[in-house]
XYZ file of C-alpha atoms in Angstrom:
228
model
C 187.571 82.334 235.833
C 189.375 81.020 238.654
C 189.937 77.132 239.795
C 188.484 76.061 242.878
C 190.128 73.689 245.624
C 187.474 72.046 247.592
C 189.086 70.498 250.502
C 186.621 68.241 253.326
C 188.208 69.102 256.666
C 189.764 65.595 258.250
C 188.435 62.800 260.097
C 186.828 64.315 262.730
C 185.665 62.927 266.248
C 181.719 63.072 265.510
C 182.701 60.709 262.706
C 184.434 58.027 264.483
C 181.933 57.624 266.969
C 178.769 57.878 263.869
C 177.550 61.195 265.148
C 174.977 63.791 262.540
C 177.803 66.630 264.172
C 176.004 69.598 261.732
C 176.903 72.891 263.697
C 177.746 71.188 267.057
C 180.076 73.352 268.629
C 183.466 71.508 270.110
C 183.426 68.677 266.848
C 187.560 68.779 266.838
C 189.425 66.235 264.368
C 190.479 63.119 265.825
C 194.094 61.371 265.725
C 193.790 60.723 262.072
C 192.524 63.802 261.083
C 194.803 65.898 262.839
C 197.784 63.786 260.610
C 195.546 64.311 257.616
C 195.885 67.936 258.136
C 199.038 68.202 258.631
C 199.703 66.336 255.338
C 197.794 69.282 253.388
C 200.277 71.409 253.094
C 203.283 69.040 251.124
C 200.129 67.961 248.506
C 199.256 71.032 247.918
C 202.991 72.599 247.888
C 202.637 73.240 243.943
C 199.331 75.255 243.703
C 199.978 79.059 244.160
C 196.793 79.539 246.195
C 195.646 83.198 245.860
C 193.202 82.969 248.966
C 191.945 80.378 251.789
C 188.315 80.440 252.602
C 187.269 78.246 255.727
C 184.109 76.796 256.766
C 183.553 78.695 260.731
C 183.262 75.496 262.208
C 186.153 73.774 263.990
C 187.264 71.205 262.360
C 187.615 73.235 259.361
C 189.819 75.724 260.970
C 191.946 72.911 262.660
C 192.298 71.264 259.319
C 193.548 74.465 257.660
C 195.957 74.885 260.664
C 199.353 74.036 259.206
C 198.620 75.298 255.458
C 197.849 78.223 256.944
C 200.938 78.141 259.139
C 202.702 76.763 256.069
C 201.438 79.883 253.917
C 201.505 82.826 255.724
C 201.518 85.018 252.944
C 197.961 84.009 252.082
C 195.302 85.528 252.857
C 191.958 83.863 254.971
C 188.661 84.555 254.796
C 185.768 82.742 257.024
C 182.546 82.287 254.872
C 179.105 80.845 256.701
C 177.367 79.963 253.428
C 179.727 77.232 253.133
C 179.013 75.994 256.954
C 177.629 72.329 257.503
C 174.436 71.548 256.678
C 171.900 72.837 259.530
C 170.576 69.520 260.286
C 168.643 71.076 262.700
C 167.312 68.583 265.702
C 168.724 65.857 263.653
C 172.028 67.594 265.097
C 174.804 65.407 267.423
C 172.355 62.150 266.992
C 173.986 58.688 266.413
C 173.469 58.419 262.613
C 172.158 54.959 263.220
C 169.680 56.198 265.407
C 168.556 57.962 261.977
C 168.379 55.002 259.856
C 165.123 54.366 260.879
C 163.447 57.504 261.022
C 161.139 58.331 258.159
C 163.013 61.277 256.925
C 166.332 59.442 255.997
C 164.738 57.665 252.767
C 164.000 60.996 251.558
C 167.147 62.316 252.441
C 168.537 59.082 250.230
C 166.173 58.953 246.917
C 164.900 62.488 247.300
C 166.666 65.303 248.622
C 165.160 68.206 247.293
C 162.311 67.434 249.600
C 163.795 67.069 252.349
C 163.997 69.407 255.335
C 165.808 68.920 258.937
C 163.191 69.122 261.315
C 164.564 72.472 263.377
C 166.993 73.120 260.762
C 166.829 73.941 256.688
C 166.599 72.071 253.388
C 169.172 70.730 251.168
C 167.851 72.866 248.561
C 169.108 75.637 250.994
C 171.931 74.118 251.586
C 172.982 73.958 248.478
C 171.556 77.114 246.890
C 174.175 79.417 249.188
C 177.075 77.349 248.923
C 176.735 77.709 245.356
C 176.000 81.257 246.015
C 178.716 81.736 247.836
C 181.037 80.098 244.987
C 179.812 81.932 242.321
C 180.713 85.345 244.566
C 184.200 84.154 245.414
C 184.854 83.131 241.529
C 183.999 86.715 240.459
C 185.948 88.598 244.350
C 189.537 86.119 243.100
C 189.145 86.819 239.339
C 189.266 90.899 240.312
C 191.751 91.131 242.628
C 193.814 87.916 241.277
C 193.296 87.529 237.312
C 191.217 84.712 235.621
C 194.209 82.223 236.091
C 193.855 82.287 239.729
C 193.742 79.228 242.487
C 191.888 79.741 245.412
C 191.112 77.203 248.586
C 187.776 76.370 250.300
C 187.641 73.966 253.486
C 184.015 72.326 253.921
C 182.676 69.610 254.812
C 181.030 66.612 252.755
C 177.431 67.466 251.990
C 178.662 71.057 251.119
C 181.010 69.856 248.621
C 178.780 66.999 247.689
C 176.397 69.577 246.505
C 178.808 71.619 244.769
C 180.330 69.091 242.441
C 176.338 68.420 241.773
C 176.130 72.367 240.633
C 179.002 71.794 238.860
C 178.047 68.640 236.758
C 174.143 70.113 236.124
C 173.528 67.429 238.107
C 170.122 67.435 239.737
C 170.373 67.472 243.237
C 168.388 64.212 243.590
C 171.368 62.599 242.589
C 173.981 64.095 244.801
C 174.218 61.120 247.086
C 175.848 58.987 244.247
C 179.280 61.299 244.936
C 181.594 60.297 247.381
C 184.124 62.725 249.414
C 186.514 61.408 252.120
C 187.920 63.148 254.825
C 190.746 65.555 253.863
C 189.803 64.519 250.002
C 190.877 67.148 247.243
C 188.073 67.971 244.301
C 188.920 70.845 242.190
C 186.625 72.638 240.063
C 187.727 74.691 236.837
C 185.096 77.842 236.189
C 184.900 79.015 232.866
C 182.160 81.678 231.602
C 180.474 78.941 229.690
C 180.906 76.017 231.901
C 182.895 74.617 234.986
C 184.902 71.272 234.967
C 185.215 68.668 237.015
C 188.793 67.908 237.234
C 189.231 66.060 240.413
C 187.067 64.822 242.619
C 187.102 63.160 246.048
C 190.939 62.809 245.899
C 193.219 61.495 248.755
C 196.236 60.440 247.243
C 196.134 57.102 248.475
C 193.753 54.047 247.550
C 192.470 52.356 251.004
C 189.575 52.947 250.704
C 188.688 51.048 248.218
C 189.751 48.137 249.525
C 187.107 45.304 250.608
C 186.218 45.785 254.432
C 185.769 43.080 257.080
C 181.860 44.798 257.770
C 180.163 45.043 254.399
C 179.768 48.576 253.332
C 176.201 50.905 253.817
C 173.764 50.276 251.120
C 172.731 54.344 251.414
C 174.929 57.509 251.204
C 176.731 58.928 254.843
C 174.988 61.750 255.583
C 177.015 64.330 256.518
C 180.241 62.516 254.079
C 181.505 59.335 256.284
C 184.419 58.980 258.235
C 186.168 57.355 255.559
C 188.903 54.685 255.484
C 189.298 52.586 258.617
């Protein structure tokens, strides 16, 4: 079965200034992002991608932009399963507005309870972006062979979620993964089992560097903006 490329679109404006952006039409990347996107194409210059498949949302196209430019020969596809998170009313809020609100604890320690108030569930969320994997595996293994590389731009949660599928790891525990902006995980399918075989990748180490504000006890919801 065919190896997946999950790629989180870049840095994007709602994240620099600690916005919940969800489906909030007009989120663009910012400065950074726009560079990080324009980086995809030279780290990913030595994967034969058989097909792109893009988040609708913005920032997902934008950061697609020049590997699609870059790759003209492939062809895209535009799949809503793997859309942001409907975070319903929670939607465009200042995410430290949220710390405070009741729900955000069990978004933290119990996910598969909780539900956006407007919006839908992460147990949604992540039951058709893995649906929509599993149906992309099996479209790229028919028309490109078992051997094949394919692309999918999304955005944190989404991918968060995904890698959780992946591992058989309950969805409780999804918020212990960590995806940057314009990070690379890959995901080998096999008919047995899939394989983790990167995760969260950005080809540089700054982030892990100690920062002058001491970092958030809890997970970002919606994936963090990443390194300063």
């Amino acid at each position: 079965m065919p190896t997946l490329i999950l790629v989180r679109h870049g840095r994007s404006t709602a994240n620099t200034a600690g916005l919940l952006a969800g489906w909030t039409p007009g989120v663009a990347l910012d400065e950074r992002g726009a560079a990080q996107a324009a980086a995809l194409p030279e780290r990913l210059k030595d994967l034969p991608l058989a097909h792109i498949v893009t988040s609708p949302l913005q920032r997902c196209r934008e950061t697609l932009a020049p590997l699609v430019a870059a790759r003209p020969d492939v062809a895209v596809s535009t799949e809503e399963r793997i859309g942001e998170c409907d975070y319903g009313d929670w939607s465009g809020r200042k995410l430290a507005e949220l710390t405070d609100e009741p729900l955000m604890q069990v978004v933290q320690q119990h996910p598969t309870a909780a539900a956006f108030p407007g919006g839908e569930s992460m147990r949604q969320m992540q039951h058709r972006a893995a649906e929509a994997v599993r149906e992309w595996n099996a479209r790229v293994e028919r028309e490109h062979g078992g051997d094949a590389v394919y692309l999918m731009c999304s955005h944190g949660d989404i991918i968060k979620s995904l890698v959780a599928d992946a591992l058989g790891l309950h969805l409780d525990l999804f918020q212990r993964i960590s995806v940057e902006p314009c990070s690379i995980t890959a995901i080998r399918y096999t008919r047995l089992r899939p394989f983790l075989v990167r995760l969260g990748d950005t080809g540089d180490f700054a982030s892990l560097a100690p920062r002058e504000e001491p970092t958030e006890p809890d997970a970002p919801v919606g994936g963090g903006a990443g390194a300063p």
